[in-house]
JSON list of C-alpha atoms and ligand atoms in Angstrom, two decimals:
[
{"chain": "A", "resi": 11, "resn": "MET", "atom": "CA", "xyz": [-30.85, 1.21, -5.04]},
{"chain": "A", "resi": 12, "resn": "ALA", "atom": "CA", "xyz": [-32.13, -2.13, -6.37]},
{"chain": "A", "resi": 13, "resn": "ASN", "atom": "CA", "xyz": [-29.92, -3.92, -8.85]},
{"chain": "A", "resi": 14, "resn": "ILE", "atom": "CA", "xyz": [-32.23, -3.53, -11.81]},
{"chain": "A", "resi": 15, "resn": "ASP", "atom": "CA", "xyz": [-32.61, 0.22, -11.13]},
{"chain": "A", "resi": 16, "resn": "LYS", "atom": "CA", "xyz": [-28.84, 0.63, -10.95]},
{"chain": "A", "resi": 17, "resn": "GLU", "atom": "CA", "xyz": [-28.46, -1.20, -14.23]},
{"chain": "A", "resi": 18, "resn": "GLN", "atom": "CA", "xyz": [-31.20, 0.82, -15.92]},
{"chain": "A", "resi": 19, "resn": "HIS", "atom": "CA", "xyz": [-29.67, 4.04, -14.66]},
{"chain": "A", "resi": 20, "resn": "TRP", "atom": "CA", "xyz": [-26.27, 3.27, -16.16]},
{"chain": "A", "resi": 21, "resn": "GLU", "atom": "CA", "xyz": [-27.67, 1.89, -19.40]},
{"chain": "A", "resi": 22, "resn": "LYS", "atom": "CA", "xyz": [-29.55, 5.18, -19.86]},
{"chain": "A", "resi": 23, "resn": "ILE", "atom": "CA", "xyz": [-26.42, 7.24, -19.14]},
{"chain": "A", "resi": 24, "resn": "TYR", "atom": "CA", "xyz": [-24.42, 5.34, -21.75]},
{"chain": "A", "resi": 25, "resn": "GLU", "atom": "CA", "xyz": [-27.29, 5.42, -24.27]},
{"chain": "A", "resi": 26, "resn": "THR", "atom": "CA", "xyz": [-27.78, 9.16, -24.03]},
{"chain": "A", "resi": 27, "resn": "LYS", "atom": "CA", "xyz": [-24.30, 10.56, -23.52]},
{"chain": "A", "resi": 28, "resn": "ASN", "atom": "CA", "xyz": [-21.05, 10.35, -25.39]},
{"chain": "A", "resi": 29, "resn": "PHE", "atom": "CA", "xyz": [-18.00, 9.55, -23.30]},
{"chain": "A", "resi": 30, "resn": "THR", "atom": "CA", "xyz": [-16.57, 13.03, -23.83]},
{"chain": "A", "resi": 31, "resn": "GLU", "atom": "CA", "xyz": [-19.76, 14.54, -22.35]},
{"chain": "A", "resi": 32, "resn": "VAL", "atom": "CA", "xyz": [-19.60, 12.79, -18.98]},
{"chain": "A", "resi": 33, "resn": "GLY", "atom": "CA", "xyz": [-17.90, 14.32, -15.96]},
{"chain": "A", "resi": 34, "resn": "TRP", "atom": "CA", "xyz": [-15.47, 11.43, -15.43]},
{"chain": "A", "resi": 35, "resn": "TYR", "atom": "CA", "xyz": [-14.08, 11.52, -18.98]},
{"chain": "A", "resi": 36, "resn": "GLN", "atom": "CA", "xyz": [-10.30, 11.56, -19.33]},
{"chain": "A", "resi": 37, "resn": "LYS", "atom": "CA", "xyz": [-8.49, 11.09, -22.59]},
{"chain": "A", "resi": 38, "resn": "THR", "atom": "CA", "xyz": [-5.45, 9.95, -20.66]},
{"chain": "A", "resi": 39, "resn": "PRO", "atom": "CA", "xyz": [-6.07, 8.51, -17.17]},
{"chain": "A", "resi": 40, "resn": "THR", "atom": "CA", "xyz": [-2.76, 9.85, -15.86]},
{"chain": "A", "resi": 41, "resn": "VAL", "atom": "CA", "xyz": [-3.21, 8.97, -12.18]},
{"chain": "A", "resi": 42, "resn": "SER", "atom": "CA", "xyz": [-4.06, 5.34, -12.95]},
{"chain": "A", "resi": 43, "resn": "LEU", "atom": "CA", "xyz": [-1.27, 5.00, -15.51]},
{"chain": "A", "resi": 44, "resn": "SER", "atom": "CA", "xyz": [1.29, 6.54, -13.12]},
{"chain": "A", "resi": 45, "resn": "PHE", "atom": "CA", "xyz": [0.25, 4.05, -10.42]},
{"chain": "A", "resi": 46, "resn": "ILE", "atom": "CA", "xyz": [0.76, 1.15, -12.84]},
{"chain": "A", "resi": 47, "resn": "GLU", "atom": "CA", "xyz": [4.10, 2.52, -14.04]},
{"chain": "A", "resi": 48, "resn": "GLU", "atom": "CA", "xyz": [5.41, 3.29, -10.52]},
{"chain": "A", "resi": 49, "resn": "SER", "atom": "CA", "xyz": [4.33, -0.16, -9.28]},
{"chain": "A", "resi": 50, "resn": "LYS", "atom": "CA", "xyz": [6.43, -1.77, -12.03]},
{"chain": "A", "resi": 51, "resn": "ILE", "atom": "CA", "xyz": [3.61, -4.11, -12.94]},
{"chain": "A", "resi": 52, "resn": "PRO", "atom": "CA", "xyz": [4.78, -6.85, -15.32]},
{"chain": "A", "resi": 53, "resn": "LYS", "atom": "CA", "xyz": [3.11, -6.88, -18.74]},
{"chain": "A", "resi": 54, "resn": "THR", "atom": "CA", "xyz": [1.74, -10.35, -17.99]},
{"chain": "A", "resi": 55, "resn": "ALA", "atom": "CA", "xyz": [-0.11, -9.18, -14.87]},
{"chain": "A", "resi": 56, "resn": "LYS", "atom": "CA", "xyz": [-3.84, -9.84, -14.71]},
{"chain": "A", "resi": 57, "resn": "ILE", "atom": "CA", "xyz": [-5.46, -6.43, -14.45]},
{"chain": "A", "resi": 58, "resn": "LEU", "atom": "CA", "xyz": [-9.13, -5.87, -13.59]},
{"chain": "A", "resi": 59, "resn": "ASP", "atom": "CA", "xyz": [-10.73, -2.47, -14.16]},
{"chain": "A", "resi": 60, "resn": "VAL", "atom": "CA", "xyz": [-13.82, -2.48, -11.95]},
{"chain": "A", "resi": 61, "resn": "GLY", "atom": "CA", "xyz": [-16.61, -0.22, -13.24]},
{"chain": "A", "resi": 62, "resn": "GLY", "atom": "CA", "xyz": [-14.36, 0.54, -16.18]},
{"chain": "A", "resi": 63, "resn": "GLY", "atom": "CA", "xyz": [-17.27, 1.76, -18.30]},
{"chain": "A", "resi": 64, "resn": "ASP", "atom": "CA", "xyz": [-15.93, 2.97, -21.64]},
{"chain": "A", "resi": 65, "resn": "SER", "atom": "CA", "xyz": [-12.81, 4.47, -20.06]},
{"chain": "A", "resi": 66, "resn": "TYR", "atom": "CA", "xyz": [-9.69, 4.88, -22.19]},
{"chain": "A", "resi": 67, "resn": "LEU", "atom": "CA", "xyz": [-7.59, 3.11, -19.55]},
{"chain": "A", "resi": 68, "resn": "VAL", "atom": "CA", "xyz": [-7.89, -0.16, -21.48]},
{"chain": "A", "resi": 69, "resn": "ASP", "atom": "CA", "xyz": [-6.63, 1.51, -24.70]},
{"chain": "A", "resi": 70, "resn": "HIS", "atom": "CA", "xyz": [-3.53, 2.77, -22.90]},
{"chain": "A", "resi": 71, "resn": "LEU", "atom": "CA", "xyz": [-2.90, -0.57, -21.20]},
{"chain": "A", "resi": 72, "resn": "LEU", "atom": "CA", "xyz": [-3.05, -2.31, -24.58]},
{"chain": "A", "resi": 73, "resn": "ASP", "atom": "CA", "xyz": [-0.66, 0.28, -26.05]},
{"chain": "A", "resi": 74, "resn": "LEU", "atom": "CA", "xyz": [1.72, -0.37, -23.14]},
{"chain": "A", "resi": 75, "resn": "GLY", "atom": "CA", "xyz": [1.73, -4.07, -23.97]},
{"chain": "A", "resi": 76, "resn": "PHE", "atom": "CA", "xyz": [-0.36, -5.53, -21.14]},
{"chain": "A", "resi": 77, "resn": "VAL", "atom": "CA", "xyz": [-1.81, -8.84, -22.25]},
{"chain": "A", "resi": 78, "resn": "HIS", "atom": "CA", "xyz": [-4.28, -9.85, -19.53]},
{"chain": "A", "resi": 79, "resn": "ILE", "atom": "CA", "xyz": [-6.69, -6.95, -19.23]},
{"chain": "A", "resi": 80, "resn": "HIS", "atom": "CA", "xyz": [-10.21, -7.44, -17.86]},
{"chain": "A", "resi": 81, "resn": "VAL", "atom": "CA", "xyz": [-12.89, -4.76, -17.79]},
{"chain": "A", "resi": 82, "resn": "LEU", "atom": "CA", "xyz": [-15.94, -5.27, -15.59]},
{"chain": "A", "resi": 83, "resn": "ASP", "atom": "CA", "xyz": [-19.03, -3.09, -15.72]},
{"chain": "A", "resi": 84, "resn": "LEU", "atom": "CA", "xyz": [-22.68, -3.22, -14.77]},
{"chain": "A", "resi": 85, "resn": "SER", "atom": "CA", "xyz": [-23.60, -1.60, -18.08]},
{"chain": "A", "resi": 86, "resn": "ARG", "atom": "CA", "xyz": [-23.72, -3.75, -21.19]},
{"chain": "A", "resi": 87, "resn": "LYS", "atom": "CA", "xyz": [-23.95, -0.57, -23.25]},
{"chain": "A", "resi": 88, "resn": "ALA", "atom": "CA", "xyz": [-20.70, 0.82, -21.77]},
{"chain": "A", "resi": 89, "resn": "ILE", "atom": "CA", "xyz": [-18.87, -2.38, -22.61]},
{"chain": "A", "resi": 90, "resn": "GLY", "atom": "CA", "xyz": [-20.33, -2.31, -26.14]},
{"chain": "A", "resi": 91, "resn": "LYS", "atom": "CA", "xyz": [-19.09, 1.26, -26.64]},
{"chain": "A", "resi": 92, "resn": "ALA", "atom": "CA", "xyz": [-15.59, 0.43, -25.45]},
{"chain": "A", "resi": 93, "resn": "LYS", "atom": "CA", "xyz": [-15.50, -2.65, -27.70]},
{"chain": "A", "resi": 94, "resn": "ASN", "atom": "CA", "xyz": [-16.65, -0.63, -30.71]},
{"chain": "A", "resi": 95, "resn": "ARG", "atom": "CA", "xyz": [-13.97, 1.97, -30.11]},
{"chain": "A", "resi": 96, "resn": "LEU", "atom": "CA", "xyz": [-11.26, -0.66, -29.83]},
{"chain": "A", "resi": 97, "resn": "GLY", "atom": "CA", "xyz": [-12.35, -2.61, -32.91]},
{"chain": "A", "resi": 98, "resn": "GLU", "atom": "CA", "xyz": [-10.10, -5.63, -33.49]},
{"chain": "A", "resi": 99, "resn": "ASN", "atom": "CA", "xyz": [-8.20, -4.89, -30.27]},
{"chain": "A", "resi": 100, "resn": "ALA", "atom": "CA", "xyz": [-11.35, -5.56, -28.23]},
{"chain": "A", "resi": 101, "resn": "THR", "atom": "CA", "xyz": [-10.72, -9.29, -28.68]},
{"chain": "A", "resi": 102, "resn": "LYS", "atom": "CA", "xyz": [-7.53, -8.91, -26.62]},
{"chain": "A", "resi": 103, "resn": "VAL", "atom": "CA", "xyz": [-9.57, -7.88, -23.57]},
{"chain": "A", "resi": 104, "resn": "THR", "atom": "CA", "xyz": [-11.83, -9.95, -21.31]},
{"chain": "A", "resi": 105, "resn": "TRP", "atom": "CA", "xyz": [-15.15, -8.14, -20.85]},
{"chain": "A", "resi": 106, "resn": "ILE", "atom": "CA", "xyz": [-17.28, -8.92, -17.81]},
{"chain": "A", "resi": 107, "resn": "ASN", "atom": "CA", "xyz": [-20.83, -7.63, -17.63]},
{"chain": "A", "resi": 108, "resn": "SER", "atom": "CA", "xyz": [-21.64, -7.83, -13.91]},
{"chain": "A", "resi": 109, "resn": "ASP", "atom": "CA", "xyz": [-22.48, -5.91, -10.80]},
{"chain": "A", "resi": 110, "resn": "ILE", "atom": "CA", "xyz": [-19.25, -6.02, -8.82]},
{"chain": "A", "resi": 111, "resn": "LEU", "atom": "CA", "xyz": [-21.25, -7.15, -5.78]},
{"chain": "A", "resi": 112, "resn": "MET", "atom": "CA", "xyz": [-22.38, -10.26, -7.70]},
{"chain": "A", "resi": 113, "resn": "PHE", "atom": "CA", "xyz": [-18.95, -11.00, -9.16]},
{"chain": "A", "resi": 114, "resn": "GLU", "atom": "CA", "xyz": [-17.66, -14.53, -8.67]},
{"chain": "A", "resi": 115, "resn": "PRO", "atom": "CA", "xyz": [-14.16, -14.53, -10.17]},
{"chain": "A", "resi": 116, "resn": "LYS", "atom": "CA", "xyz": [-12.75, -17.72, -11.64]},
{"chain": "A", "resi": 117, "resn": "GLU", "atom": "CA", "xyz": [-9.20, -16.43, -11.38]},
{"chain": "A", "resi": 118, "resn": "LYS", "atom": "CA", "xyz": [-7.09, -14.10, -9.22]},
{"chain": "A", "resi": 119, "resn": "PHE", "atom": "CA", "xyz": [-6.07, -10.63, -10.33]},
{"chain": "A", "resi": 120, "resn": "ASP", "atom": "CA", "xyz": [-2.70, -8.95, -9.77]},
{"chain": "A", "resi": 121, "resn": "VAL", "atom": "CA", "xyz": [-4.06, -5.44, -10.14]},
{"chain": "A", "resi": 122, "resn": "TRP", "atom": "CA", "xyz": [-7.52, -4.24, -9.14]},
{"chain": "A", "resi": 123, "resn": "HIS", "atom": "CA", "xyz": [-8.35, -0.77, -10.42]},
{"chain": "A", "resi": 124, "resn": "ASP", "atom": "CA", "xyz": [-11.47, 1.22, -9.58]},
{"chain": "A", "resi": 125, "resn": "ARG", "atom": "CA", "xyz": [-11.89, 4.87, -10.44]},
{"chain": "A", "resi": 126, "resn": "ALA", "atom": "CA", "xyz": [-15.27, 6.31, -9.50]},
{"chain": "A", "resi": 127, "resn": "ALA", "atom": "CA", "xyz": [-17.29, 3.10, -9.12]},
{"chain": "A", "resi": 128, "resn": "PHE", "atom": "CA", "xyz": [-16.73, 2.10, -5.46]},
{"chain": "A", "resi": 129, "resn": "HIS", "atom": "CA", "xyz": [-18.06, 5.46, -4.24]},
{"chain": "A", "resi": 130, "resn": "PHE", "atom": "CA", "xyz": [-21.59, 4.60, -5.47]},
{"chain": "A", "resi": 131, "resn": "LEU", "atom": "CA", "xyz": [-21.91, 2.00, -2.71]},
{"chain": "A", "resi": 132, "resn": "LEU", "atom": "CA", "xyz": [-23.69, 3.80, 0.11]},
{"chain": "A", "resi": 133, "resn": "ASP", "atom": "CA", "xyz": [-24.72, 0.99, 2.43]},
{"chain": "A", "resi": 134, "resn": "PRO", "atom": "CA", "xyz": [-21.87, -0.16, 4.73]},
{"chain": "A", "resi": 135, "resn": "LYS", "atom": "CA", "xyz": [-22.96, -3.77, 4.09]},
{"chain": "A", "resi": 136, "resn": "GLU", "atom": "CA", "xyz": [-22.26, -3.20, 0.39]},
{"chain": "A", "resi": 137, "resn": "THR", "atom": "CA", "xyz": [-18.89, -1.55, 0.94]},
{"chain": "A", "resi": 138, "resn": "GLN", "atom": "CA", "xyz": [-17.90, -4.44, 3.24]},
{"chain": "A", "resi": 139, "resn": "LYS", "atom": "CA", "xyz": [-19.01, -6.94, 0.61]},
{"chain": "A", "resi": 140, "resn": "TYR", "atom": "CA", "xyz": [-16.94, -5.12, -2.03]},
{"chain": "A", "resi": 141, "resn": "VAL", "atom": "CA", "xyz": [-13.87, -5.24, 0.21]},
{"chain": "A", "resi": 142, "resn": "ARG", "atom": "CA", "xyz": [-14.40, -8.98, 0.81]},
{"chain": "A", "resi": 143, "resn": "ILE", "atom": "CA", "xyz": [-14.81, -9.68, -2.92]},
{"chain": "A", "resi": 144, "resn": "ALA", "atom": "CA", "xyz": [-11.66, -7.66, -3.66]},
{"chain": "A", "resi": 145, "resn": "ASN", "atom": "CA", "xyz": [-9.73, -9.64, -1.05]},
{"chain": "A", "resi": 146, "resn": "GLU", "atom": "CA", "xyz": [-10.92, -12.96, -2.48]},
{"chain": "A", "resi": 147, "resn": "SER", "atom": "CA", "xyz": [-10.20, -11.86, -6.07]},
{"chain": "A", "resi": 148, "resn": "ILE", "atom": "CA", "xyz": [-6.71, -10.40, -5.70]},
{"chain": "A", "resi": 149, "resn": "SER", "atom": "CA", "xyz": [-3.58, -12.54, -5.77]},
{"chain": "A", "resi": 150, "resn": "GLU", "atom": "CA", "xyz": [-1.31, -12.69, -2.70]},
{"chain": "A", "resi": 151, "resn": "ASP", "atom": "CA", "xyz": [1.08, -10.00, -3.98]},
{"chain": "A", "resi": 152, "resn": "GLY", "atom": "CA", "xyz": [-1.68, -8.14, -5.74]},
{"chain": "A", "resi": 153, "resn": "LEU", "atom": "CA", "xyz": [-2.19, -4.39, -5.74]},
{"chain": "A", "resi": 154, "resn": "MET", "atom": "CA", "xyz": [-5.25, -2.22, -5.79]},
{"chain": "A", "resi": 155, "resn": "LEU", "atom": "CA", "xyz": [-5.93, 1.40, -6.72]},
{"chain": "A", "resi": 156, "resn": "ILE", "atom": "CA", "xyz": [-9.20, 2.98, -5.60]},
{"chain": "A", "resi": 157, "resn": "GLY", "atom": "CA", "xyz": [-10.27, 6.49, -6.63]},
{"chain": "A", "resi": 158, "resn": "THR", "atom": "CA", "xyz": [-13.34, 8.15, -5.10]},
{"chain": "A", "resi": 159, "resn": "PHE", "atom": "CA", "xyz": [-14.64, 11.67, -4.62]},
{"chain": "A", "resi": 160, "resn": "SER", "atom": "CA", "xyz": [-13.08, 13.30, -1.55]},
{"chain": "A", "resi": 161, "resn": "GLY", "atom": "CA", "xyz": [-14.86, 15.17, 1.25]},
{"chain": "A", "resi": 162, "resn": "GLN", "atom": "CA", "xyz": [-14.32, 18.34, -0.82]},
{"chain": "A", "resi": 163, "resn": "GLY", "atom": "CA", "xyz": [-15.54, 16.63, -3.98]},
{"chain": "A", "resi": 164, "resn": "PRO", "atom": "CA", "xyz": [-19.05, 16.40, -5.42]},
{"chain": "A", "resi": 165, "resn": "THR", "atom": "CA", "xyz": [-21.82, 14.71, -3.47]},
{"chain": "A", "resi": 166, "resn": "HIS", "atom": "CA", "xyz": [-23.33, 13.22, -6.65]},
{"chain": "A", "resi": 167, "resn": "CYS", "atom": "CA", "xyz": [-22.05, 11.65, -9.84]},
{"chain": "A", "resi": 168, "resn": "SER", "atom": "CA", "xyz": [-24.21, 11.09, -12.93]},
{"chain": "A", "resi": 169, "resn": "GLY", "atom": "CA", "xyz": [-27.26, 11.99, -10.84]},
{"chain": "A", "resi": 170, "resn": "LEU", "atom": "CA", "xyz": [-26.59, 9.38, -8.14]},
{"chain": "A", "resi": 171, "resn": "PRO", "atom": "CA", "xyz": [-25.47, 10.15, -4.60]},
{"chain": "A", "resi": 172, "resn": "VAL", "atom": "CA", "xyz": [-21.95, 9.01, -3.74]},
{"chain": "A", "resi": 173, "resn": "ARG", "atom": "CA", "xyz": [-20.07, 8.35, -0.53]},
{"chain": "A", "resi": 174, "resn": "GLN", "atom": "CA", "xyz": [-17.17, 10.78, -0.20]},
{"chain": "A", "resi": 175, "resn": "TYR", "atom": "CA", "xyz": [-13.89, 9.51, 1.24]},
{"chain": "A", "resi": 176, "resn": "SER", "atom": "CA", "xyz": [-11.03, 11.19, 3.04]},
{"chain": "A", "resi": 177, "resn": "ILE", "atom": "CA", "xyz": [-7.72, 9.34, 2.92]},
{"chain": "A", "resi": 178, "resn": "ASP", "atom": "CA", "xyz": [-8.31, 8.09, 6.49]},
{"chain": "A", "resi": 179, "resn": "LYS", "atom": "CA", "xyz": [-11.83, 6.89, 5.73]},
{"chain": "A", "resi": 180, "resn": "LEU", "atom": "CA", "xyz": [-10.80, 5.04, 2.56]},
{"chain": "A", "resi": 181, "resn": "THR", "atom": "CA", "xyz": [-7.88, 3.43, 4.40]},
{"chain": "A", "resi": 182, "resn": "GLU", "atom": "CA", "xyz": [-10.18, 2.37, 7.24]},
{"chain": "A", "resi": 183, "resn": "VAL", "atom": "CA", "xyz": [-12.80, 0.79, 4.98]},
{"chain": "A", "resi": 184, "resn": "PHE", "atom": "CA", "xyz": [-10.21, -1.44, 3.31]},
{"chain": "A", "resi": 185, "resn": "SER", "atom": "CA", "xyz": [-8.18, -2.07, 6.50]},
{"chain": "A", "resi": 186, "resn": "PRO", "atom": "CA", "xyz": [-9.61, -5.54, 7.29]},
{"chain": "A", "resi": 187, "resn": "TYR", "atom": "CA", "xyz": [-7.64, -7.00, 4.37]},
{"chain": "A", "resi": 188, "resn": "PHE", "atom": "CA", "xyz": [-5.51, -4.24, 2.84]},
{"chain": "A", "resi": 189, "resn": "GLN", "atom": "CA", "xyz": [-2.67, -1.95, 3.83]},
{"chain": "A", "resi": 190, "resn": "LYS", "atom": "CA", "xyz": [-2.29, 1.39, 2.10]},
{"chain": "A", "resi": 191, "resn": "THR", "atom": "CA", "xyz": [0.85, 1.95, 0.07]},
{"chain": "A", "resi": 192, "resn": "LYS", "atom": "CA", "xyz": [0.30, 5.51, -1.09]},
{"chain": "A", "resi": 193, "resn": "CYS", "atom": "CA", "xyz": [-2.67, 7.87, -0.84]},
{"chain": "A", "resi": 194, "resn": "PHE", "atom": "CA", "xyz": [-3.13, 11.33, -2.25]},
{"chain": "A", "resi": 195, "resn": "GLN", "atom": "CA", "xyz": [-5.81, 13.77, -3.34]},
{"chain": "A", "resi": 196, "resn": "THR", "atom": "CA", "xyz": [-6.06, 15.48, -6.68]},
{"chain": "A", "resi": 197, "resn": "ASP", "atom": "CA", "xyz": [-8.40, 17.51, -8.84]},
{"chain": "A", "resi": 198, "resn": "HIS", "atom": "CA", "xyz": [-10.00, 16.15, -11.96]},
{"chain": "A", "resi": 199, "resn": "ILE", "atom": "CA", "xyz": [-11.22, 18.73, -14.45]},
{"chain": "A", "resi": 200, "resn": "THR", "atom": "CA", "xyz": [-14.42, 17.64, -16.19]},
{"chain": "A", "resi": 201, "resn": "PRO", "atom": "CA", "xyz": [-15.00, 18.25, -19.92]},
{"chain": "A", "resi": 202, "resn": "GLY", "atom": "CA", "xyz": [-17.27, 21.17, -18.83]},
{"chain": "A", "resi": 203, "resn": "GLY", "atom": "CA", "xyz": [-14.39, 22.73, -16.84]},
{"chain": "A", "resi": 204, "resn": "ALA", "atom": "CA", "xyz": [-15.62, 21.86, -13.33]},
{"chain": "A", "resi": 205, "resn": "ARG", "atom": "CA", "xyz": [-13.12, 20.84, -10.67]},
{"chain": "A", "resi": 206, "resn": "GLN", "atom": "CA", "xyz": [-13.73, 17.51, -8.89]},
{"chain": "A", "resi": 207, "resn": "HIS", "atom": "CA", "xyz": [-11.60, 16.61, -5.92]},
{"chain": "A", "resi": 208, "resn": "TYR", "atom": "CA", "xyz": [-10.66, 12.91, -5.70]},
{"chain": "A", "resi": 209, "resn": "THR", "atom": "CA", "xyz": [-9.04, 10.70, -3.07]},
{"chain": "A", "resi": 210, "resn": "PHE", "atom": "CA", "xyz": [-6.82, 7.94, -4.46]},
{"chain": "A", "resi": 211, "resn": "CYS", "atom": "CA", "xyz": [-5.31, 5.13, -2.43]},
{"chain": "A", "resi": 212, "resn": "GLY", "atom": "CA", "xyz": [-3.03, 2.32, -3.48]},
{"chain": "A", "resi": 213, "resn": "PHE", "atom": "CA", "xyz": [-3.30, -0.83, -1.36]},
{"chain": "A", "resi": 214, "resn": "LYS", "atom": "CA", "xyz": [-1.62, -4.19, -0.98]},
{"chain": "A", "resi": 215, "resn": "LYS", "atom": "CA", "xyz": [-3.08, -7.27, 0.66]},
{"chain": "A", "resi": 216, "resn": "ILE", "atom": "CA", "xyz": [-2.13, -8.04, 4.23]},
{"chain": "A", "resi": 217, "resn": "GLY", "atom": "CA", "xyz": [-2.62, -11.75, 3.67]},
{"chain": "A", "resi": 218, "resn": "LYS", "atom": "CA", "xyz": [-5.68, -12.77, 5.73]},
{"chain": "B", "resi": 307, "resn": "SAM", "atom": "C1", "xyz": [-18.41, 7.34, -12.99]},
{"chain": "B", "resi": 307, "resn": "SAM", "atom": "S1", "xyz": [-18.24, 5.98, -14.05]},
{"chain": "B", "resi": 307, "resn": "SAM", "atom": "C2", "xyz": [-16.50, 5.73, -14.07]},
{"chain": "B", "resi": 307, "resn": "SAM", "atom": "C3", "xyz": [-16.04, 4.95, -15.29]},
{"chain": "B", "resi": 307, "resn": "SAM", "atom": "C4", "xyz": [-14.53, 4.69, -15.34]},
{"chain": "B", "resi": 307, "resn": "SAM", "atom": "N1", "xyz": [-14.06, 3.97, -14.17]},
{"chain": "B", "resi": 307, "resn": "SAM", "atom": "C5", "xyz": [-13.75, 5.96, -15.52]},
{"chain": "B", "resi": 307, "resn": "SAM", "atom": "O1", "xyz": [-13.02, 6.36, -14.60]},
{"chain": "B", "resi": 307, "resn": "SAM", "atom": "O2", "xyz": [-13.85, 6.55, -16.60]},
{"chain": "B", "resi": 307, "resn": "SAM", "atom": "C6", "xyz": [-18.80, 4.65, -13.03]},
{"chain": "B", "resi": 307, "resn": "SAM", "atom": "C7", "xyz": [-18.88, 3.31, -13.74]},
{"chain": "B", "resi": 307, "resn": "SAM", "atom": "O3", "xyz": [-19.13, 2.29, -12.78]},
{"chain": "B", "resi": 307, "resn": "SAM", "atom": "C8", "xyz": [-20.12, 1.41, -13.24]},
{"chain": "B", "resi": 307, "resn": "SAM", "atom": "N2", "xyz": [-20.77, 0.85, -12.05]},
{"chain": "B", "resi": 307, "resn": "SAM", "atom": "C9", "xyz": [-21.49, 1.52, -11.12]},
{"chain": "B", "resi": 307, "resn": "SAM", "atom": "N3", "xyz": [-21.88, 0.69, -10.15]},
{"chain": "B", "resi": 307, "resn": "SAM", "atom": "C10", "xyz": [-21.37, -0.54, -10.46]},
{"chain": "B", "resi": 307, "resn": "SAM", "atom": "C11", "xyz": [-21.42, -1.81, -9.85]},
{"chain": "B", "resi": 307, "resn": "SAM", "atom": "N4", "xyz": [-22.09, -2.00, -8.71]},
{"chain": "B", "resi": 307, "resn": "SAM", "atom": "N5", "xyz": [-20.80, -2.84, -10.45]},
{"chain": "B", "resi": 307, "resn": "SAM", "atom": "C12", "xyz": [-20.14, -2.67, -11.62]},
{"chain": "B", "resi": 307, "resn": "SAM", "atom": "N6", "xyz": [-20.05, -1.48, -12.25]},
{"chain": "B", "resi": 307, "resn": "SAM", "atom": "C13", "xyz": [-20.65, -0.43, -11.68]},
{"chain": "B", "resi": 307, "resn": "SAM", "atom": "C14", "xyz": [-21.02, 2.25, -14.12]},
{"chain": "B", "resi": 307, "resn": "SAM", "atom": "O4", "xyz": [-21.74, 1.50, -15.06]},
{"chain": "B", "resi": 307, "resn": "SAM", "atom": "C15", "xyz": [-20.00, 3.19, -14.75]},
{"chain": "B", "resi": 307, "resn": "SAM", "atom": "O5", "xyz": [-19.50, 2.66, -15.94]}
]
């Protein structure tokens, strides 16, 4: 899908739907928060939520006392919605309106988080580019958490086709630069009550 089409697609989604109406909505992103808690991430860590949309992860990270939170999303509208919700607190977050494949970071991140954005990349050239950008953007001891639909999960999300990942497949795609720390699969229940099966993998850099 061309860049402009992707952008238009997501702008329309965020213009026409409230966050609580979309399949990926979670009031408390428990899997992501558990990963951050278990990894004993210091409060000063630079955290990047890739394709964060208007997820509540940022609200929870602020509540937990993290001070270097960055949210990147293709959709200007999504970022606007998250900022509106946060009010004054939005100024404590760095907002990046970019396609992740065009992202040229000016700093390194200690935690790279992506729930349900990576799986929209269908072309292997794009997934390889994402993995390269992640490697270049993450600090030497940095960690990453990637969540995608599993092989038993949906084939589409928000009307777009996705690439489904088993644990082995997700590990393999990131293997040029990353080693898995912990992978697991879990169901997410959408606001409409549907079950969506996800694969999550935590990774650390292997220092290439
Ligand atoms: C299914 S939503 C998930 C939102 C959030 N991560 C969550 O778990 O609630 C996917 C998000 O990824 C963003 N997105 C999709 N492709 C992207 C890309 N190539 N670069 C940056 N953001 C992207 C969309 O705008 C959307 O906000």
